[in-house]
Amino acid sequence: MTRILGLLMMALLGLGGCASMQPQASAPPASAKTGGDAPIVLLIGIDGLRWDAIDRNPAPTLRAWARHGVRAQGLIPVMPSVTFVNFYSIATGLYANHTGVVSNTTYSRKLGRIMERQTHGESVWWGGEPIWVTAEKQGITTAAMFWLGSEAKIAGRRPTYWYPYEHNKPKAERVQQILDWLAMPEAKRPHLLTLYFSDVDTAEHRYGPESPQEAAAIMDVDRNLAALKAGIARLGLEKRVNIIVVSDHGMTKVKPEPMIWLDDYINLDEVMVPKFAS
């Protein structure tokens, strides 16, 4: 995770220097490039996209990016291997025991409650320092078209531009917002942007991995990424925008026989299960 964040910051700052992950003064250092030739990083998260998914399904845009860029051979997720834990670990470079985000429904003994959807904007839940905060401290404007933690002030900062999460917001609108931000005048344009899609994960939960529904979801996301690529080209930014596509976890088929039913060993009525507490 730390290596990924290091590469992100080097892409943002260019060869002049790398941002420290430690707290910095608010004034941007001399190495922070934000002029007309400064690189732009677009971090795209595709929930549930398994390492081999674009090989098994039609995904021409993702395949082309992988072919002409750099592609990892696989993914070892942070444990627990769920969405909130992993996408926030990608943002911070930290494991769950350091971020405090240990579940999709994290429970705090100190607060005596779980992190629910309506409390995502509370700073108390989010430990560590996400990359947009580090970038903002370095004088780099950032924008989040959804990412775990981007709704809260962390270390007193949010992305310059951000939206509260809307699960059903159409993908085309998400893409258009990224393009609108990139079309801003250079002085206001963000140089680190995030974009998130949940469709593949949703299809796999409902219908299973390697299903026709998973394939349809990947194709739909890929079509929107093609529109994004075309929009970046129209803006004349294709040589400046560095696109990084990540996922939080994959899914695989399992047989029911090896499953262990905790109900056979403990009374679940006597334990706190945050996932079902709300």
Short mmCIF file of C-alpha atoms in Angstrom, two decimals:
data_model
loop_
_atom_site.label_atom_id
_atom_site.label_comp_id
_atom_site.label_asym_id
_atom_site.label_seq_id
_atom_site.Cartn_x
_atom_site.Cartn_y
_atom_site.Cartn_z
CA MET A 1 0.00 0.00 0.00
CA THR A 2 2.75 2.44 0.91
CA ARG A 3 4.48 1.80 -2.41
CA ILE A 4 1.26 2.64 -4.29
CA LEU A 5 0.91 5.90 -2.39
CA GLY A 6 4.52 6.77 -3.05
CA LEU A 7 4.00 6.30 -6.78
CA LEU A 8 0.85 8.41 -6.65
CA MET A 9 2.63 11.28 -4.99
CA MET A 10 5.62 11.06 -7.35
CA ALA A 11 3.20 11.23 -10.26
CA LEU A 12 1.62 14.32 -8.73
CA LEU A 13 4.81 16.17 -7.89
CA GLY A 14 6.92 15.13 -10.84
CA LEU A 15 10.67 14.63 -10.51
CA GLY A 16 11.14 17.67 -8.30
CA GLY A 17 10.51 15.76 -5.08
CA CYS A 18 8.20 13.39 -3.26
CA ALA A 19 5.64 14.41 -0.65
CA SER A 20 6.18 13.16 2.87
CA MET A 21 3.41 11.15 4.50
CA GLN A 22 4.07 13.08 7.73
CA PRO A 23 2.16 16.27 8.64
CA GLN A 24 3.40 19.26 6.63
CA ALA A 25 3.03 23.02 6.81
CA SER A 26 0.07 24.33 4.85
CA ALA A 27 2.25 26.33 2.44
CA PRO A 28 3.08 24.30 -0.71
CA PRO A 29 6.75 23.36 -1.10
CA ALA A 30 8.72 24.55 -4.10
CA SER A 31 8.57 21.04 -5.60
CA ALA A 32 4.78 21.02 -5.89
CA LYS A 33 3.99 21.48 -9.59
CA THR A 34 0.55 22.93 -10.27
CA GLY A 35 1.14 24.85 -13.49
CA GLY A 36 0.02 24.11 -17.02
CA ASP A 37 2.39 21.18 -17.42
CA ALA A 38 1.78 19.58 -14.01
CA PRO A 39 0.77 15.90 -14.05
CA ILE A 40 -2.76 14.90 -13.07
CA VAL A 41 -3.59 11.65 -11.31
CA LEU A 42 -7.01 10.02 -11.64
CA LEU A 43 -7.50 7.13 -9.19
CA ILE A 44 -10.39 4.86 -10.23
CA GLY A 45 -11.78 2.26 -7.83
CA ILE A 46 -13.86 -0.62 -9.23
CA ASP A 47 -15.41 -2.50 -6.34
CA GLY A 48 -15.11 -6.30 -6.52
CA LEU A 49 -13.09 -6.40 -9.76
CA ARG A 50 -11.12 -9.64 -9.51
CA TRP A 51 -7.59 -9.72 -10.94
CA ASP A 52 -8.61 -11.86 -13.93
CA ALA A 53 -12.04 -10.31 -14.58
CA ILE A 54 -11.03 -8.27 -17.62
CA ASP A 55 -9.53 -11.39 -19.20
CA ARG A 56 -12.73 -13.38 -18.75
CA ASN A 57 -15.10 -10.64 -19.91
CA PRO A 58 -15.24 -8.09 -22.72
CA ALA A 59 -13.54 -4.95 -21.37
CA PRO A 60 -11.72 -3.27 -24.26
CA THR A 61 -10.89 -0.04 -22.44
CA LEU A 62 -9.51 -1.70 -19.33
CA ARG A 63 -7.63 -4.23 -21.44
CA ALA A 64 -6.05 -1.46 -23.51
CA TRP A 65 -4.97 0.44 -20.40
CA ALA A 66 -3.49 -2.74 -18.96
CA ARG A 67 -1.75 -3.59 -22.21
CA HIS A 68 -0.19 -0.17 -22.74
CA GLY A 69 0.49 0.59 -19.09
CA VAL A 70 1.50 -1.42 -16.04
CA ARG A 71 -0.60 -4.27 -14.68
CA ALA A 72 -0.33 -6.10 -11.38
CA GLN A 73 -0.41 -9.87 -11.48
CA GLY A 74 -2.89 -10.12 -8.64
CA LEU A 75 -4.24 -8.61 -5.45
CA ILE A 76 -3.73 -9.48 -1.81
CA PRO A 77 -6.43 -7.54 0.05
CA VAL A 78 -6.14 -6.14 3.52
CA MET A 79 -8.01 -8.19 6.10
CA PRO A 80 -10.90 -8.09 6.60
CA SER A 81 -11.23 -8.28 2.81
CA VAL A 82 -14.25 -5.98 2.52
CA THR A 83 -14.89 -2.71 0.71
CA PHE A 84 -14.53 -0.09 3.43
CA VAL A 85 -11.36 -1.58 4.88
CA ASN A 86 -9.57 -1.93 1.57
CA PHE A 87 -10.51 1.27 -0.21
CA TYR A 88 -9.56 3.31 2.83
CA SER A 89 -6.30 1.37 3.16
CA ILE A 90 -5.55 2.20 -0.48
CA ALA A 91 -6.14 5.87 0.34
CA THR A 92 -3.92 5.87 3.44
CA GLY A 93 -1.34 3.13 2.88
CA LEU A 94 -2.22 1.74 6.30
CA TYR A 95 -3.62 -1.55 7.58
CA ALA A 96 -6.98 -1.65 9.31
CA ASN A 97 -5.52 -1.72 12.82
CA HIS A 98 -4.04 1.73 12.13
CA THR A 99 -6.99 3.31 10.33
CA GLY A 100 -9.70 2.12 12.72
CA VAL A 101 -11.83 1.11 9.73
CA VAL A 102 -12.08 -2.61 10.40
CA SER A 103 -15.43 -3.40 8.77
CA ASN A 104 -18.13 -2.00 6.52
CA THR A 105 -19.95 -1.34 9.79
CA THR A 106 -17.14 -0.46 12.16
CA TYR A 107 -18.06 -0.55 15.86
CA SER A 108 -16.43 1.86 18.31
CA ARG A 109 -16.30 0.81 21.96
CA LYS A 110 -15.34 4.36 22.86
CA LEU A 111 -18.43 5.82 21.17
CA GLY A 112 -20.67 2.85 21.91
CA ARG A 113 -22.09 2.82 18.37
CA ILE A 114 -21.38 1.71 14.82
CA MET A 115 -20.42 3.82 11.84
CA GLU A 116 -23.60 4.15 9.80
CA ARG A 117 -24.13 5.73 6.41
CA GLN A 118 -25.31 9.02 7.89
CA THR A 119 -22.19 9.31 10.07
CA HIS A 120 -19.56 8.95 7.33
CA GLY A 121 -18.90 12.66 7.59
CA GLU A 122 -17.73 12.37 11.20
CA SER A 123 -13.96 12.67 11.48
CA VAL A 124 -13.79 10.38 14.51
CA TRP A 125 -14.12 7.23 12.38
CA TRP A 126 -11.22 7.84 10.01
CA GLY A 127 -7.66 7.30 11.23
CA GLY A 128 -4.47 7.87 9.30
CA GLU A 129 -3.99 10.43 6.54
CA PRO A 130 -5.54 9.77 3.12
CA ILE A 131 -3.65 10.83 0.04
CA TRP A 132 -5.95 13.74 -0.78
CA VAL A 133 -5.14 15.29 2.60
CA THR A 134 -1.42 14.87 1.97
CA ALA A 135 -1.84 16.39 -1.48
CA GLU A 136 -3.83 19.36 -0.17
CA LYS A 137 -1.12 20.00 2.43
CA GLN A 138 1.35 20.13 -0.45
CA GLY A 139 -0.72 22.78 -2.24
CA ILE A 140 -2.28 20.32 -4.71
CA THR A 141 -6.00 20.72 -5.41
CA THR A 142 -7.97 17.46 -5.12
CA ALA A 143 -11.46 16.23 -6.01
CA ALA A 144 -13.42 13.12 -4.99
CA MET A 145 -16.21 11.69 -7.07
CA PHE A 146 -16.79 9.33 -4.16
CA TRP A 147 -14.15 7.55 -2.08
CA LEU A 148 -14.32 6.14 1.45
CA GLY A 149 -13.38 8.86 3.92
CA SER A 150 -13.65 11.80 1.52
CA GLU A 151 -16.82 13.11 3.19
CA ALA A 152 -15.11 13.72 6.54
CA LYS A 153 -12.61 16.33 7.62
CA ILE A 154 -9.43 14.40 8.34
CA ALA A 155 -6.57 16.33 9.88
CA GLY A 156 -8.85 19.32 9.39
CA ARG A 157 -9.12 18.87 5.61
CA ARG A 158 -11.36 17.49 2.90
CA PRO A 159 -10.77 17.40 -0.84
CA THR A 160 -11.34 20.84 -2.36
CA TYR A 161 -14.22 19.36 -4.37
CA TRP A 162 -16.27 16.43 -3.12
CA TYR A 163 -19.77 14.94 -3.01
CA PRO A 164 -21.53 12.88 -0.34
CA TYR A 165 -21.92 9.32 -1.55
CA GLU A 166 -24.98 8.49 -3.68
CA HIS A 167 -25.12 4.77 -4.38
CA ASN A 168 -27.54 5.13 -7.29
CA LYS A 169 -25.87 8.10 -8.97
CA PRO A 170 -25.60 7.16 -12.66
CA LYS A 171 -22.12 6.27 -13.86
CA ALA A 172 -22.38 8.71 -16.75
CA GLU A 173 -22.94 11.57 -14.29
CA ARG A 174 -19.92 10.49 -12.25
CA VAL A 175 -17.78 10.50 -15.39
CA GLN A 176 -19.13 13.86 -16.51
CA GLN A 177 -18.28 15.40 -13.14
CA ILE A 178 -14.68 14.23 -13.50
CA LEU A 179 -14.56 15.80 -16.97
CA ASP A 180 -16.12 19.02 -15.67
CA TRP A 181 -13.43 19.25 -13.01
CA LEU A 182 -10.71 18.60 -15.57
CA ALA A 183 -12.17 21.32 -17.80
CA MET A 184 -11.69 23.94 -15.08
CA PRO A 185 -9.13 26.73 -15.56
CA GLU A 186 -5.68 25.58 -14.57
CA ALA A 187 -5.67 27.61 -11.37
CA LYS A 188 -8.76 25.77 -10.09
CA ARG A 189 -8.32 22.38 -11.75
CA PRO A 190 -7.73 19.44 -9.38
CA HIS A 191 -4.55 17.45 -9.95
CA LEU A 192 -5.61 14.42 -7.90
CA LEU A 193 -9.08 13.03 -8.55
CA THR A 194 -10.88 9.89 -7.40
CA LEU A 195 -13.73 8.01 -9.08
CA TYR A 196 -15.62 5.01 -7.73
CA PHE A 197 -17.94 2.35 -9.22
CA SER A 198 -19.81 -0.29 -7.18
CA ASP A 199 -21.59 -2.16 -9.99
CA VAL A 200 -19.33 -5.19 -10.31
CA ASP A 201 -19.41 -5.88 -6.57
CA THR A 202 -23.21 -5.55 -6.50
CA ALA A 203 -23.65 -8.00 -9.38
CA GLU A 204 -21.31 -10.54 -7.79
CA HIS A 205 -23.07 -10.38 -4.41
CA ARG A 206 -26.46 -10.93 -6.02
CA TYR A 207 -25.60 -13.43 -8.73
CA GLY A 208 -22.12 -14.72 -7.89
CA PRO A 209 -18.73 -14.32 -9.55
CA GLU A 210 -18.26 -15.54 -13.12
CA SER A 211 -21.96 -14.94 -13.77
CA PRO A 212 -23.49 -13.25 -16.83
CA GLN A 213 -24.53 -10.40 -14.54
CA GLU A 214 -20.92 -9.86 -13.47
CA ALA A 215 -19.91 -9.72 -17.14
CA ALA A 216 -22.66 -7.20 -17.91
CA ALA A 217 -21.56 -4.98 -15.02
CA ILE A 218 -17.93 -5.01 -16.15
CA MET A 219 -18.95 -4.18 -19.71
CA ASP A 220 -21.09 -1.28 -18.48
CA VAL A 221 -18.29 0.16 -16.35
CA ASP A 222 -15.89 -0.28 -19.27
CA ARG A 223 -18.20 1.67 -21.61
CA ASN A 224 -18.23 4.55 -19.16
CA LEU A 225 -14.45 4.44 -18.90
CA ALA A 226 -14.31 4.64 -22.70
CA ALA A 227 -16.42 7.81 -22.49
CA LEU A 228 -14.07 9.14 -19.83
CA LYS A 229 -11.03 8.42 -22.01
CA ALA A 230 -12.65 10.16 -24.99
CA GLY A 231 -13.55 13.16 -22.83
CA ILE A 232 -10.00 13.50 -21.55
CA ALA A 233 -8.76 13.42 -25.14
CA ARG A 234 -11.22 16.16 -26.15
CA LEU A 235 -9.82 18.33 -23.37
CA GLY A 236 -6.33 17.77 -24.73
CA LEU A 237 -5.18 16.25 -21.43
CA GLU A 238 -4.43 12.68 -22.49
CA LYS A 239 -0.68 13.23 -22.07
CA ARG A 240 -1.08 14.76 -18.59
CA VAL A 241 -3.66 12.51 -16.94
CA ASN A 242 -2.20 9.39 -15.29
CA ILE A 243 -4.98 6.84 -14.75
CA ILE A 244 -4.62 4.28 -11.97
CA VAL A 245 -7.31 1.58 -11.67
CA VAL A 246 -7.54 -0.34 -8.39
CA SER A 247 -9.91 -2.77 -6.74
CA ASP A 248 -10.58 -3.66 -3.13
CA HIS A 249 -11.05 -7.42 -3.41
CA GLY A 250 -12.20 -10.17 -5.72
CA MET A 251 -14.73 -12.96 -5.28
CA THR A 252 -14.59 -16.67 -5.99
CA LYS A 253 -17.10 -19.48 -6.00
CA VAL A 254 -17.22 -21.62 -2.86
CA LYS A 255 -18.92 -24.88 -2.04
CA PRO A 256 -21.20 -24.99 1.00
CA GLU A 257 -19.62 -28.14 2.46
CA PRO A 258 -16.55 -26.53 4.12
CA MET A 259 -18.61 -23.77 5.75
CA ILE A 260 -18.61 -23.61 9.54
CA TRP A 261 -21.84 -22.39 11.10
CA LEU A 262 -21.03 -20.39 14.22
CA ASP A 263 -24.60 -20.94 15.41
CA ASP A 264 -23.60 -24.53 16.18
CA TYR A 265 -20.96 -23.35 18.65
CA ILE A 266 -22.11 -20.07 20.21
CA ASN A 267 -25.33 -18.25 20.87
CA LEU A 268 -25.20 -15.23 18.57
CA ASP A 269 -27.87 -13.51 20.65
CA GLU A 270 -25.24 -13.02 23.33
CA VAL A 271 -22.61 -11.32 21.16
CA MET A 272 -22.38 -7.98 19.39
CA VAL A 273 -22.39 -8.42 15.61
CA PRO A 274 -21.96 -4.91 14.19
CA LYS A 275 -22.94 -5.94 10.67
CA PHE A 276 -26.47 -6.67 11.83
CA ALA A 277 -26.70 -4.16 14.67
CA SER A 278 -28.22 -1.41 12.55
#
